[in-house]
Amino acid sequence: MADNAQAATSHPSTSLSGMAARLNTVTHTLRRLLALWGIAARLDLMWVARDLPTALALTASDMVLVLAQVTATFLLAARFNGIGAWSVPRIVFMLGYALQMTRIPDILFNFNVSFISRRIGRGQLDHTLIQPQPLWMALLTDGFTPFDGALANLPGIALLIWAGTQLHLAVTPGWVGLFALNLLASIVIGLAFTYVIGSLAFWAPRAAEEINSSSWKLLSQLKQFPLDGLSPALLAGLVTAVPVGLLAWYPSRALLGLDHAPYAVYVTPLAAVAFAAIAVVVFRKGLAEYARTGSQRYLALGHRR
């Protein structure tokens, strides 16, 4: 009885100390992330701003590439005054969404972090594994380049603002929250897909690198086209096996009210959870294989440094 009473009295303090320890761990992790992002940002700024001609050339080339991604769909919609149920402002909204879905990962996961097959196949993952920090933290901070092509975000933002004005969208805090949630989910789905394909480099380095690049090009080229009117079988494939439809088309459709189902705005976030889980499983299995075999691509010639 005395032991039980002592345990009961000591339990609250034990719980509080445990909560304090977890809070300290979370705080330390956040500070570490902010410090690493700060270092990466300073290095990126030093590289971009080393001289004015370089900065102008980088900005101009990024703007041209960004606009080229959406020109075909925009011209097609303008020529025929829309595509099916998608009026020109709706098309423009989807194009702006697609640009943001592309540009944000370019800022957060540059230097082959989003194309993980290159780091795996070229032996660069070894450099990441020996760093004095968890692998997830290294992947989350290594590719942070906020100044390299930062102005290339402006066309996407401008398209979203123009389309919202033309469509008279009721931009409430709730709608903004759903927009941010769906955009984050689309980014997660795109990265998860590339990590699933890129993780094949643990077993077939050279082939996986080519497949990874081609698969991302496929997503990039198709994500800004509306998929209405496709057969059910083809549409199912484009939101599951090759999730093109979840990168811009379906979340834009849900946010604009073209899909009247009450759960439509939550489909993409739920799909992101599933895709992320699959990517984690595949990557961890590949990492276990890598621990046994190492980088095989340059085995006869030594690792690429």
Short mmCIF file of N, CA and C in Angstrom, two decimals, residues 77 81-97 156-172 175 179 248-249 251-258:
data_model
loop_
_atom_site.label_atom_id
_atom_site.label_comp_id
_atom_site.label_asym_id
_atom_site.label_seq_id
_atom_site.Cartn_x
_atom_site.Cartn_y
_atom_site.Cartn_z
N ALA A 77 -5.92 27.28 -73.84
CA ALA A 77 -7.14 27.75 -73.19
C ALA A 77 -7.60 29.08 -73.75
N ASN A 81 -11.09 29.61 -75.54
CA ASN A 81 -11.87 30.20 -74.46
C ASN A 81 -12.15 29.19 -73.34
N GLY A 82 -11.13 28.44 -73.00
CA GLY A 82 -11.28 27.47 -71.93
C GLY A 82 -11.11 26.05 -72.44
N ILE A 83 -11.07 25.10 -71.51
CA ILE A 83 -10.96 23.69 -71.86
C ILE A 83 -12.02 22.94 -71.07
N GLY A 84 -13.09 22.56 -71.76
CA GLY A 84 -14.18 21.86 -71.09
C GLY A 84 -14.81 22.74 -70.02
N ALA A 85 -14.91 22.19 -68.79
CA ALA A 85 -15.50 22.94 -67.69
C ALA A 85 -14.57 24.01 -67.14
N TRP A 86 -13.36 24.05 -67.65
CA TRP A 86 -12.35 24.98 -67.13
C TRP A 86 -12.32 26.24 -67.99
N SER A 87 -12.82 27.33 -67.43
CA SER A 87 -12.71 28.62 -68.10
C SER A 87 -11.26 29.09 -68.05
N VAL A 88 -10.97 30.17 -68.76
CA VAL A 88 -9.60 30.68 -68.78
C VAL A 88 -9.12 31.06 -67.38
N PRO A 89 -9.91 31.77 -66.56
CA PRO A 89 -9.44 32.06 -65.19
C PRO A 89 -9.19 30.81 -64.37
N ARG A 90 -10.00 29.78 -64.54
CA ARG A 90 -9.78 28.53 -63.81
C ARG A 90 -8.48 27.87 -64.26
N ILE A 91 -8.25 27.88 -65.56
CA ILE A 91 -6.99 27.33 -66.08
C ILE A 91 -5.80 28.10 -65.50
N VAL A 92 -5.92 29.42 -65.46
CA VAL A 92 -4.84 30.24 -64.94
C VAL A 92 -4.59 29.93 -63.46
N PHE A 93 -5.67 29.71 -62.71
CA PHE A 93 -5.51 29.34 -61.29
C PHE A 93 -4.74 28.03 -61.17
N MET A 94 -5.11 27.04 -61.98
CA MET A 94 -4.43 25.76 -61.93
C MET A 94 -2.96 25.90 -62.33
N LEU A 95 -2.68 26.75 -63.31
CA LEU A 95 -1.29 26.97 -63.73
C LEU A 95 -0.48 27.64 -62.61
N GLY A 96 -1.09 28.61 -61.93
CA GLY A 96 -0.41 29.24 -60.81
C GLY A 96 -0.14 28.26 -59.68
N TYR A 97 -1.12 27.41 -59.41
CA TYR A 97 -0.96 26.37 -58.39
C TYR A 97 0.17 25.42 -58.79
N GLY A 156 3.91 32.58 -60.61
CA GLY A 156 2.88 31.72 -60.04
C GLY A 156 1.96 32.49 -59.12
N ILE A 157 2.55 33.36 -58.26
CA ILE A 157 1.74 34.16 -57.35
C ILE A 157 0.85 35.12 -58.13
N ALA A 158 1.41 35.74 -59.17
CA ALA A 158 0.63 36.67 -59.99
C ALA A 158 -0.53 35.97 -60.68
N LEU A 159 -0.31 34.78 -61.19
CA LEU A 159 -1.39 34.03 -61.83
C LEU A 159 -2.50 33.70 -60.84
N LEU A 160 -2.13 33.30 -59.63
CA LEU A 160 -3.14 32.97 -58.62
C LEU A 160 -3.95 34.20 -58.23
N ILE A 161 -3.30 35.34 -58.07
CA ILE A 161 -4.01 36.56 -57.70
C ILE A 161 -4.94 37.00 -58.81
N TRP A 162 -4.45 36.97 -60.06
CA TRP A 162 -5.30 37.39 -61.18
C TRP A 162 -6.51 36.46 -61.32
N ALA A 163 -6.28 35.15 -61.24
CA ALA A 163 -7.38 34.20 -61.37
C ALA A 163 -8.39 34.36 -60.23
N GLY A 164 -7.89 34.55 -59.00
CA GLY A 164 -8.80 34.74 -57.88
C GLY A 164 -9.66 35.97 -58.04
N THR A 165 -9.07 37.04 -58.60
CA THR A 165 -9.84 38.27 -58.83
C THR A 165 -10.91 38.04 -59.89
N GLN A 166 -10.54 37.37 -60.98
CA GLN A 166 -11.51 37.12 -62.06
C GLN A 166 -12.63 36.17 -61.62
N LEU A 167 -12.31 35.23 -60.76
CA LEU A 167 -13.30 34.25 -60.31
C LEU A 167 -14.08 34.72 -59.09
N HIS A 168 -13.70 35.88 -58.55
CA HIS A 168 -14.36 36.43 -57.35
C HIS A 168 -14.37 35.41 -56.21
N LEU A 169 -13.21 34.82 -55.97
CA LEU A 169 -13.11 33.83 -54.91
C LEU A 169 -13.28 34.48 -53.56
N ALA A 170 -14.01 33.80 -52.69
CA ALA A 170 -14.16 34.26 -51.30
C ALA A 170 -12.95 33.76 -50.52
N VAL A 171 -11.92 34.57 -50.50
CA VAL A 171 -10.65 34.17 -49.89
C VAL A 171 -10.73 34.42 -48.38
N THR A 172 -11.34 33.48 -47.69
CA THR A 172 -11.46 33.54 -46.23
C THR A 172 -10.25 32.86 -45.60
N TRP A 175 -10.42 29.21 -46.29
CA TRP A 175 -10.04 28.83 -47.66
C TRP A 175 -8.53 28.89 -47.84
N PHE A 179 -6.14 25.92 -48.97
CA PHE A 179 -5.21 26.07 -50.09
C PHE A 179 -3.80 25.67 -49.68
N ALA A 248 -1.87 19.21 -59.32
CA ALA A 248 -2.48 20.52 -59.57
C ALA A 248 -3.95 20.39 -59.96
N TRP A 249 -4.28 19.42 -60.81
CA TRP A 249 -5.63 19.35 -61.36
C TRP A 249 -6.68 19.11 -60.27
N PRO A 251 -6.57 19.10 -56.78
CA PRO A 251 -6.69 20.09 -55.71
C PRO A 251 -7.25 21.42 -56.20
N SER A 252 -6.89 21.85 -57.42
CA SER A 252 -7.47 23.08 -57.96
C SER A 252 -8.97 22.90 -58.20
N ARG A 253 -9.34 21.74 -58.68
CA ARG A 253 -10.75 21.43 -58.90
C ARG A 253 -11.54 21.51 -57.59
N ALA A 254 -10.95 20.97 -56.53
CA ALA A 254 -11.63 20.99 -55.23
C ALA A 254 -11.69 22.39 -54.66
N LEU A 255 -10.59 23.15 -54.76
CA LEU A 255 -10.55 24.49 -54.19
C LEU A 255 -11.47 25.46 -54.93
N LEU A 256 -11.67 25.23 -56.22
CA LEU A 256 -12.53 26.10 -57.01
C LEU A 256 -13.99 25.68 -56.99
N GLY A 257 -14.30 24.59 -56.31
CA GLY A 257 -15.68 24.15 -56.19
C GLY A 257 -16.21 23.38 -57.38
N LEU A 258 -15.33 22.93 -58.27
CA LEU A 258 -15.79 22.14 -59.41
C LEU A 258 -16.19 20.73 -58.99
#
